CSV table of C-alpha atoms and ligand atoms in Angstrom, one decimal:
chain,number,residue,atom,x,y,z
A,722,MET,CA,20.5,-0.2,-41.0
A,723,THR,CA,20.3,3.1,-43.2
A,724,GLY,CA,17.8,5.6,-43.7
A,725,THR,CA,16.7,9.0,-42.2
A,726,PHE,CA,17.6,7.6,-38.6
A,727,ASP,CA,21.0,5.9,-39.1
A,728,ILE,CA,21.5,4.5,-35.6
A,729,THR,CA,24.8,5.4,-33.7
A,730,ILE,CA,25.9,2.1,-31.6
A,731,ASN,CA,28.5,3.1,-28.4
A,732,LYS,CA,29.0,-0.6,-27.2
A,733,ILE,CA,30.1,-1.4,-23.8
A,734,GLN,CA,33.3,-2.7,-23.5
A,735,THR,CA,32.7,-5.8,-21.4
A,736,SER,CA,29.5,-7.2,-20.7
A,737,ARG,CA,27.9,-7.4,-17.3
A,738,VAL,CA,25.8,-10.6,-18.3
A,739,SER,CA,28.0,-13.1,-16.4
A,740,GLU,CA,27.6,-11.0,-13.4
A,741,TYR,CA,23.8,-12.1,-13.0
A,742,ASP,CA,22.0,-15.6,-13.3
A,743,ILE,CA,19.4,-14.3,-15.9
A,744,ASN,CA,17.0,-17.0,-15.7
A,745,ASN,CA,16.8,-16.4,-11.9
A,746,VAL,CA,16.7,-12.3,-11.0
A,747,PRO,CA,13.9,-10.5,-9.6
A,748,PHE,CA,11.6,-8.7,-12.0
A,749,GLY,CA,12.6,-5.3,-13.3
A,750,LYS,CA,16.0,-5.0,-11.3
A,751,CYS,CA,18.7,-6.1,-13.5
A,752,PHE,CA,19.3,-4.1,-16.8
A,753,SER,CA,20.9,-5.3,-19.6
A,754,ASP,CA,24.4,-4.0,-21.5
A,755,HIS,CA,22.4,-1.7,-23.9
A,756,MET,CA,19.5,1.4,-23.7
A,757,LEU,CA,18.3,3.2,-26.9
A,758,VAL,CA,17.8,7.1,-26.5
A,759,ALA,CA,16.1,9.0,-29.4
A,760,GLU,CA,15.6,13.1,-28.6
A,761,TYR,CA,13.1,15.3,-30.0
A,762,SER,CA,13.7,18.9,-30.1
A,763,ASP,CA,13.0,21.5,-32.6
A,764,GLY,CA,9.8,19.7,-33.9
A,765,LYS,CA,11.7,16.7,-35.2
A,766,TRP,CA,13.2,13.7,-33.8
A,767,HIS,CA,17.1,13.2,-34.2
A,768,LYS,CA,19.2,10.4,-34.8
A,769,PRO,CA,19.0,7.5,-31.9
A,770,VAL,CA,21.9,6.3,-30.4
A,771,ILE,CA,22.4,3.0,-28.6
A,772,MET,CA,25.0,3.5,-25.5
A,773,PRO,CA,26.0,1.4,-22.6
A,774,TYR,CA,22.9,1.1,-19.9
A,775,ALA,CA,23.5,4.6,-17.6
A,776,ASP,CA,21.3,7.1,-15.4
A,777,VAL,CA,20.1,10.0,-17.1
A,778,PRO,CA,21.9,13.3,-17.2
A,779,MET,CA,18.6,15.3,-16.1
A,780,SER,CA,17.3,18.7,-14.7
A,781,TYR,CA,15.4,18.9,-11.6
A,782,SER,CA,13.0,21.0,-13.4
A,783,MET,CA,12.4,18.8,-16.2
A,784,SER,CA,8.8,18.7,-16.9
A,785,ALA,CA,7.7,14.9,-16.8
A,786,LEU,CA,8.5,15.2,-13.2
A,787,HIS,CA,6.4,17.7,-12.4
A,788,TYR,CA,3.2,17.5,-14.8
A,789,GLY,CA,3.7,13.8,-15.6
A,790,GLN,CA,4.3,13.8,-19.6
A,791,ALA,CA,5.5,10.5,-19.4
A,792,ILE,CA,3.8,7.0,-21.0
A,793,PHE,CA,5.6,3.8,-21.7
A,794,GLU,CA,5.2,0.5,-23.3
A,795,GLY,CA,6.0,-2.9,-21.7
A,796,MET,CA,6.7,-5.9,-24.3
A,797,LYS,CA,8.6,-9.2,-23.8
A,798,ALA,CA,11.8,-10.8,-26.0
A,799,TYR,CA,11.8,-14.8,-26.3
A,800,LYS,CA,14.7,-17.1,-27.1
A,801,ASN,CA,14.1,-20.7,-28.5
A,802,ASP,CA,15.6,-24.0,-28.2
A,803,LYS,CA,18.2,-23.1,-30.8
A,804,GLY,CA,19.0,-19.7,-29.3
A,805,GLU,CA,16.8,-17.4,-31.6
A,806,VAL,CA,15.3,-14.6,-30.1
A,807,SER,CA,11.8,-13.3,-31.3
A,808,LEU,CA,9.5,-10.5,-30.1
A,809,PHE,CA,5.8,-11.0,-29.7
A,810,ARG,CA,3.7,-8.6,-31.8
A,811,PRO,CA,5.8,-5.8,-31.6
A,812,THR,CA,4.1,-3.7,-33.9
A,813,GLU,CA,0.9,-3.5,-31.5
A,814,ASN,CA,3.0,-1.7,-28.6
A,815,PHE,CA,4.4,0.6,-31.2
A,816,ILE,CA,0.8,1.5,-32.5
A,817,ARG,CA,-0.3,1.8,-28.4
A,818,LEU,CA,2.5,4.2,-27.8
A,819,ASN,CA,2.0,6.5,-29.9
A,820,LYS,CA,-1.9,6.3,-29.1
A,821,SER,CA,-0.7,7.1,-25.6
A,822,ALA,CA,1.5,10.0,-26.9
A,823,ILE,CA,-1.3,11.7,-28.8
A,824,ARG,CA,-3.7,11.7,-25.5
A,825,MET,CA,-0.5,13.1,-23.7
A,826,ALA,CA,0.1,15.9,-26.9
A,827,MET,CA,3.5,14.3,-26.9
A,828,PRO,CA,5.1,13.8,-30.6
A,829,GLU,CA,4.8,10.3,-32.0
A,830,VAL,CA,7.9,8.2,-32.1
A,831,PRO,CA,8.7,7.2,-35.6
A,832,GLU,CA,8.3,3.6,-36.8
A,833,GLU,CA,12.1,3.4,-37.7
A,834,ILE,CA,13.1,4.7,-34.3
A,835,PHE,CA,10.8,2.3,-32.5
A,836,MET,CA,10.9,-0.8,-34.3
A,837,GLY,CA,14.9,-0.3,-35.7
A,838,GLY,CA,16.1,0.7,-32.8
A,839,LEU,CA,14.4,-2.4,-30.6
A,840,THR,CA,15.9,-4.6,-33.7
A,841,GLU,CA,19.4,-3.3,-33.4
A,842,LEU,CA,19.1,-3.2,-29.2
A,843,LEU,CA,18.0,-7.0,-29.1
A,844,LYS,CA,20.4,-7.7,-31.5
A,845,LEU,CA,23.4,-6.6,-29.5
A,846,ASP,CA,22.0,-7.8,-26.0
A,847,SER,CA,20.7,-11.2,-27.1
A,848,ALA,CA,22.9,-12.9,-24.3
A,849,TRP,CA,20.4,-11.2,-22.1
A,850,VAL,CA,17.3,-13.0,-23.4
A,851,PRO,CA,16.7,-16.2,-20.7
A,852,ASN,CA,16.2,-19.3,-22.1
A,853,SER,CA,14.5,-20.8,-19.5
A,854,GLU,CA,10.7,-22.3,-19.8
A,855,THR,CA,9.1,-19.0,-18.4
A,856,GLY,CA,12.1,-16.7,-18.6
A,857,SER,CA,12.1,-13.5,-20.8
A,858,LEU,CA,13.7,-10.4,-21.5
A,859,TYR,CA,11.2,-7.7,-20.8
A,860,ILE,CA,11.2,-4.3,-23.1
A,861,ARG,CA,10.2,-1.1,-21.3
A,862,PRO,CA,10.1,1.7,-24.0
A,863,PHE,CA,9.3,5.2,-22.7
A,864,LEU,CA,8.3,8.7,-23.9
A,865,VAL,CA,9.3,11.4,-21.3
A,866,ALA,CA,9.4,15.1,-21.3
A,867,THR,CA,12.4,17.1,-20.7
A,868,ASP,CA,11.8,21.0,-21.4
A,869,GLN,CA,13.4,22.8,-18.4
A,870,ALA,CA,10.7,24.7,-17.4
A,871,ILE,CA,7.9,24.7,-14.7
A,872,GLY,CA,5.0,26.6,-16.5
A,873,VAL,CA,2.1,23.9,-17.6
A,874,LYS,CA,2.4,23.5,-21.3
A,875,ALA,CA,3.5,20.2,-23.4
A,876,SER,CA,7.2,20.0,-23.5
A,877,GLU,CA,8.8,21.1,-26.7
A,878,THR,CA,11.6,18.5,-26.1
A,879,TYR,CA,11.4,14.8,-25.4
A,880,LYS,CA,13.8,11.6,-24.8
A,881,PHE,CA,12.1,8.3,-26.0
A,882,VAL,CA,14.4,5.4,-24.5
A,883,ILE,CA,14.4,1.5,-24.5
A,884,ILE,CA,15.6,-0.5,-21.8
A,885,THR,CA,15.2,-4.1,-21.1
A,886,CYS,CA,15.5,-6.6,-18.6
A,887,PRO,CA,15.9,-10.5,-17.7
A,888,ALA,CA,12.5,-11.1,-16.4
A,889,GLY,CA,11.1,-14.3,-14.6
A,890,LYS,CA,7.6,-14.8,-13.4
A,891,TYR,CA,6.0,-11.6,-11.9
A,892,TYR,CA,3.4,-13.0,-9.6
A,893,SER,CA,4.8,-16.5,-8.1
A,894,ASP,CA,1.6,-17.8,-6.8
A,895,PRO,CA,-2.1,-17.4,-7.9
A,896,ILE,CA,-3.6,-14.1,-6.2
A,897,LYS,CA,-6.2,-13.2,-4.0
A,898,VAL,CA,-7.9,-9.4,-5.1
A,899,LEU,CA,-10.0,-7.2,-3.7
A,900,VAL,CA,-12.6,-5.5,-5.7
A,901,GLU,CA,-12.2,-1.7,-5.0
A,902,THR,CA,-15.6,0.2,-4.6
A,903,ASN,CA,-14.1,3.7,-3.1
A,904,TYR,CA,-11.1,4.3,-5.6
A,905,PHE,CA,-11.2,4.0,-9.2
A,906,ARG,CA,-8.1,3.7,-11.7
A,907,ALA,CA,-10.1,5.6,-14.5
A,908,VAL,CA,-12.5,7.8,-15.8
A,909,HIS,CA,-14.6,8.7,-19.0
A,910,GLY,CA,-12.8,11.4,-21.2
A,911,GLY,CA,-9.5,10.2,-18.8
A,912,VAL,CA,-6.5,8.5,-19.8
A,913,GLY,CA,-7.1,4.9,-18.3
A,914,PHE,CA,-7.2,3.6,-22.0
A,915,VAL,CA,-3.2,4.8,-22.4
A,916,LYS,CA,-0.2,4.0,-20.8
A,917,ALA,CA,0.4,7.3,-19.0
A,918,ALA,CA,2.6,6.7,-16.1
A,919,GLY,CA,-0.1,8.7,-13.7
A,920,ASN,CA,-2.3,5.6,-13.8
A,921,TYR,CA,0.3,3.6,-12.3
A,922,GLY,CA,0.9,6.3,-9.3
A,923,ARG,CA,-2.3,6.9,-8.8
A,924,SER,CA,-3.3,3.2,-8.0
A,925,LEU,CA,-0.6,2.5,-5.2
A,926,TYR,CA,-2.0,3.8,-2.4
A,927,PRO,CA,-5.3,2.2,-3.0
A,928,THR,CA,-3.3,-1.2,-4.0
A,929,LYS,CA,-1.5,-0.7,-0.7
A,930,LEU,CA,-4.5,-0.7,1.5
A,931,ALA,CA,-5.9,-4.1,-0.6
A,932,GLN,CA,-2.2,-5.9,0.5
A,933,GLN,CA,-2.9,-4.4,4.0
A,934,LYS,CA,-5.9,-6.7,4.2
A,935,GLY,CA,-3.8,-9.6,2.5
A,936,TYR,CA,-5.1,-9.7,-1.3
A,937,GLN,CA,-2.0,-8.9,-4.2
A,938,GLN,CA,-3.9,-6.8,-6.1
A,939,VAL,CA,-7.6,-4.7,-6.6
A,940,ILE,CA,-10.2,-5.3,-9.1
A,941,TRP,CA,-10.5,-1.6,-10.3
A,942,THR,CA,-14.8,-1.0,-10.9
A,943,ASP,CA,-16.3,2.0,-13.0
A,944,SER,CA,-16.1,5.4,-11.1
A,945,THR,CA,-19.9,6.4,-11.4
A,946,THR,CA,-21.4,3.0,-9.9
A,947,HIS,CA,-18.6,0.8,-8.8
A,948,GLN,CA,-20.8,-1.8,-10.1
A,949,TYR,CA,-18.9,-3.4,-13.3
A,950,VAL,CA,-15.4,-4.8,-13.3
A,951,GLU,CA,-12.8,-3.3,-15.4
A,952,GLU,CA,-9.4,-4.4,-14.9
A,953,SER,CA,-6.9,-5.9,-12.1
A,954,GLY,CA,-3.8,-4.6,-11.0
A,955,THR,CA,-2.4,-3.8,-14.4
A,956,MET,CA,-4.1,-6.6,-16.1
A,957,ASN,CA,-7.0,-6.7,-18.4
A,958,LEU,CA,-9.6,-9.5,-16.5
A,959,MET,CA,-11.2,-12.5,-17.6
A,960,PHE,CA,-13.8,-15.0,-16.6
A,961,VAL,CA,-15.1,-18.1,-17.8
A,962,ILE,CA,-18.8,-18.5,-16.9
A,963,GLY,CA,-20.7,-21.6,-18.3
A,964,ASP,CA,-19.2,-22.3,-21.3
A,965,THR,CA,-18.4,-18.5,-22.3
A,966,VAL,CA,-15.1,-16.6,-22.0
A,967,LEU,CA,-16.0,-13.1,-20.5
A,968,THR,CA,-14.3,-9.8,-20.4
A,969,PRO,CA,-15.0,-6.2,-19.8
A,970,ALA,CA,-15.6,-4.6,-23.2
A,971,LEU,CA,-13.0,-2.4,-24.2
A,972,GLY,CA,-13.6,1.7,-23.6
A,973,ASP,CA,-12.0,4.8,-22.7
A,974,THR,CA,-11.4,3.4,-19.0
A,975,ILE,CA,-9.7,0.4,-20.1
A,976,LEU,CA,-6.1,-0.5,-21.5
A,977,SER,CA,-6.6,-2.3,-24.8
A,978,GLY,CA,-4.2,-5.3,-23.5
A,979,ILE,CA,-2.5,-7.2,-26.4
A,980,THR,CA,-2.4,-10.3,-23.7
A,981,ARG,CA,-6.1,-9.8,-23.9
A,982,LYS,CA,-6.2,-9.6,-27.7
A,983,SER,CA,-4.3,-12.9,-27.9
A,984,VAL,CA,-6.3,-14.8,-25.3
A,985,LEU,CA,-9.7,-13.7,-27.1
A,986,ALA,CA,-8.2,-15.0,-30.7
A,987,LEU,CA,-7.3,-18.4,-29.2
A,988,ALA,CA,-10.7,-18.3,-27.6
A,989,HIS,CA,-12.5,-17.7,-31.2
A,990,GLU,CA,-10.3,-19.7,-32.8
A,991,TRP,CA,-11.2,-22.7,-30.4
A,992,GLY,CA,-14.5,-22.4,-30.7
A,993,PHE,CA,-15.7,-21.0,-27.1
A,994,LYS,CA,-18.4,-18.6,-26.9
A,995,VAL,CA,-16.7,-15.1,-26.5
A,996,GLU,CA,-18.4,-12.0,-25.2
A,997,GLU,CA,-17.1,-8.7,-24.3
A,998,ARG,CA,-19.3,-6.6,-22.6
A,999,LYS,CA,-19.8,-5.4,-19.0
A,1000,ILE,CA,-19.6,-7.1,-16.1
A,1001,SER,CA,-21.2,-6.6,-12.8
A,1002,ILE,CA,-20.1,-7.7,-9.3
A,1003,PRO,CA,-24.0,-9.0,-9.1
A,1004,GLU,CA,-23.5,-11.6,-12.1
A,1005,ILE,CA,-20.0,-12.9,-10.9
A,1006,LEU,CA,-21.3,-13.2,-7.5
A,1007,THR,CA,-24.3,-15.0,-8.8
A,1008,ALA,CA,-22.5,-17.2,-11.0
A,1009,HIS,CA,-20.1,-17.9,-8.1
A,1010,ALA,CA,-23.2,-18.9,-6.0
A,1011,ASN,CA,-24.7,-21.2,-8.5
A,1012,GLY,CA,-21.5,-23.0,-9.3
A,1013,THR,CA,-20.9,-21.6,-13.1
A,1014,LEU,CA,-18.3,-19.5,-12.4
A,1015,GLN,CA,-15.4,-21.7,-13.1
A,1016,GLU,CA,-12.7,-19.5,-13.8
A,1017,CYS,CA,-11.1,-15.9,-12.9
A,1018,PHE,CA,-7.6,-14.7,-14.3
A,1019,GLY,CA,-5.6,-11.3,-15.0
A,1020,CYS,CA,-3.5,-10.9,-18.2
A,1021,GLY,CA,-0.8,-8.9,-19.5
A,1022,THR,CA,2.7,-8.7,-20.6
A,1023,ALA,CA,4.5,-8.8,-17.1
A,1024,ALA,CA,2.1,-11.0,-15.4
A,1025,THR,CA,1.1,-13.3,-18.5
A,1026,ILE,CA,-1.6,-15.4,-17.3
A,1027,ALA,CA,-2.6,-14.9,-13.4
A,1028,GLN,CA,-5.1,-16.9,-11.9
A,1029,ILE,CA,-7.5,-15.5,-9.3
A,1030,VAL,CA,-8.1,-17.7,-6.8
A,1031,THR,CA,-10.0,-15.6,-4.2
A,1032,ILE,CA,-12.2,-12.3,-5.0
A,1033,GLY,CA,-13.0,-10.1,-1.9
A,1034,HIS,CA,-15.8,-8.0,-1.9
A,1035,ASP,CA,-17.6,-6.0,0.7
A,1036,GLY,CA,-15.8,-7.7,3.6
A,1037,LYS,CA,-16.4,-11.2,2.3
A,1038,ASP,CA,-13.8,-13.7,0.3
A,1039,TYR,CA,-15.0,-16.0,-2.4
A,1040,ASP,CA,-13.2,-18.6,-3.2
A,1041,LEU,CA,-12.9,-20.0,-6.9
A,1042,PRO,CA,-12.5,-23.3,-8.4
A,1043,ALA,CA,-8.7,-24.8,-7.7
A,1044,VAL,CA,-6.5,-24.1,-10.6
A,1045,GLU,CA,-6.4,-27.4,-11.9
A,1046,THR,CA,-9.5,-27.3,-13.1
A,1047,ARG,CA,-9.3,-24.5,-14.9
A,1048,LYS,CA,-9.1,-26.0,-18.1
A,1049,PHE,CA,-9.6,-22.7,-20.4
A,1050,SER,CA,-6.6,-20.4,-18.8
A,1051,THR,CA,-4.4,-23.3,-18.3
A,1052,ARG,CA,-4.3,-24.1,-22.3
A,1053,VAL,CA,-4.0,-20.7,-23.1
A,1054,ASP,CA,-1.1,-20.3,-20.8
A,1055,GLU,CA,0.7,-23.2,-22.5
A,1056,THR,CA,-0.5,-22.0,-25.9
A,1057,LEU,CA,1.0,-18.9,-25.7
A,1058,ARG,CA,4.5,-20.4,-24.0
A,1059,ASN,CA,4.5,-22.6,-26.4
A,1060,ILE,CA,4.1,-20.0,-29.5
A,1061,ARG,CA,6.4,-17.4,-28.0
A,1062,LYS,CA,9.4,-20.3,-27.1
A,1063,GLY,CA,8.7,-21.9,-30.8
A,1064,LYS,CA,7.4,-25.0,-29.7
A,1065,VAL,CA,4.5,-24.7,-31.9
A,1066,ALA,CA,3.6,-23.2,-35.1
A,1067,ASP,CA,3.1,-19.7,-34.9
A,1068,THR,CA,-0.4,-19.7,-37.2
A,1069,MET,CA,-1.5,-16.4,-36.1
A,1070,ASN,CA,1.9,-14.5,-37.3
A,1071,TRP,CA,2.4,-13.3,-33.7
A,1072,MET,CA,6.1,-13.6,-33.7
A,1073,PHE,CA,8.4,-11.0,-35.0
A,1074,LYS,CA,12.2,-12.7,-35.5
A,1075,ILE,CA,15.4,-10.7,-34.4
A,1076,SER,CA,17.6,-12.9,-34.7
B,722,PLP,N1,-3.9,-3.2,-18.1
B,722,PLP,C1,-3.1,-2.4,-17.6
B,722,PLP,C2,-3.4,-1.2,-17.1
B,722,PLP,C3,-1.9,-2.8,-18.0
B,722,PLP,O1,-0.6,-2.0,-17.5
B,722,PLP,C4,-1.3,-3.5,-18.7
B,722,PLP,C5,-0.2,-3.8,-18.9
B,722,PLP,O2,0.6,-3.5,-19.9
B,722,PLP,C6,-2.9,-4.5,-19.3
B,722,PLP,C7,-3.8,-3.8,-18.8
B,722,PLP,C8,-2.0,-5.7,-20.0
B,722,PLP,O3,-2.0,-5.0,-21.3
B,722,PLP,P1,-0.7,-6.0,-22.6
B,722,PLP,O4,-1.2,-7.1,-22.3
B,722,PLP,O5,-0.7,-5.4,-23.7
B,722,PLP,O6,0.4,-6.1,-21.4
B,723,COI,C1,3.2,-4.9,-18.5
B,723,COI,O1,2.4,-5.9,-18.0
B,723,COI,O2,4.1,-5.0,-19.3
B,723,COI,C2,2.9,-3.4,-17.5
B,723,COI,O3,3.1,-2.9,-18.3
B,723,COI,C3,2.9,-4.1,-16.3
B,723,COI,C4,3.6,-3.5,-15.1
B,723,COI,C5,4.9,-3.8,-15.0
B,723,COI,C6,3.6,-2.0,-15.2
């Protein structure tokens, strides 16, 4: 690559890939040979370096650790039957990372570093991309504040890093979710619409309480009335009620998911009625009672399509129709998988070829 940000590449001496069964590793625990690191200081980005995956040299006063100037993205690369590697809609992640950066008073990452760096990194670590039916290489780009200072102010130095890890299914089975009506994930004027690290930290305690009651995840509701559903765990929420595909409308309390956007595009293409609007708990429970609630699922990069089989609310469990009967989400899941694995034509131009 040429240009302002020529990338320095320090290759690993011997790849570690043969030490793992990359088609069968737990999510997010085994990291590929290389990572990309770019530094920001003196008001500008410096030349990125691709180097062997390693621990970060860091000061305990590093500002990200204290005040949470830390944002991230999650995306995936797929391998087709010919061994070619492609990314799913990476420009969307690039745009969203910079939206997060602006909200958190951090410098935007240049496209040349994000896309150019990612391309070089994946070329180098293509052997780490699983080729199994449901496998992919999960990619974690992140930006953290690195000033060594504990005064509360926007940092003047940052590191943008990309690490990657082979991944299979995030949820091995359909999930039970609990409607959370005490804690909330996001508030108007807050940071729920961006991928700020603190959004995830704050979610862990309510999620732990739900898990102690036998649910895998929570359904987040709005912070003022707790009457309207927003997201589930780290996924956007979708329902099929009657002949309509429904999802909460975006706003500043909901992350604009790339999977959500893709599911809605397919629903439109297939001629479904689609509504993006407020969805209340009473509406869902009424649809459940009168038998029109046909499907409920979460969607996101890590989870892909996660079927929700039980919704817990106010001490009661509402069991939903069997997964085998869910025509829309099954078709979406299969279509997305086929597009990503290059098994059907990519008519929406979603795949970005690396090699
Ligand atoms: N909502 C939250 C809070 C998330 O963390 C994610 C995951 O990135 C999503 C939704 C789904 O977004 P995407 O489909 O872009 O992965
Ligand atoms: C993703 O779906 O990529 C996420 O960010 C969810 C999670 C692993 C944090």
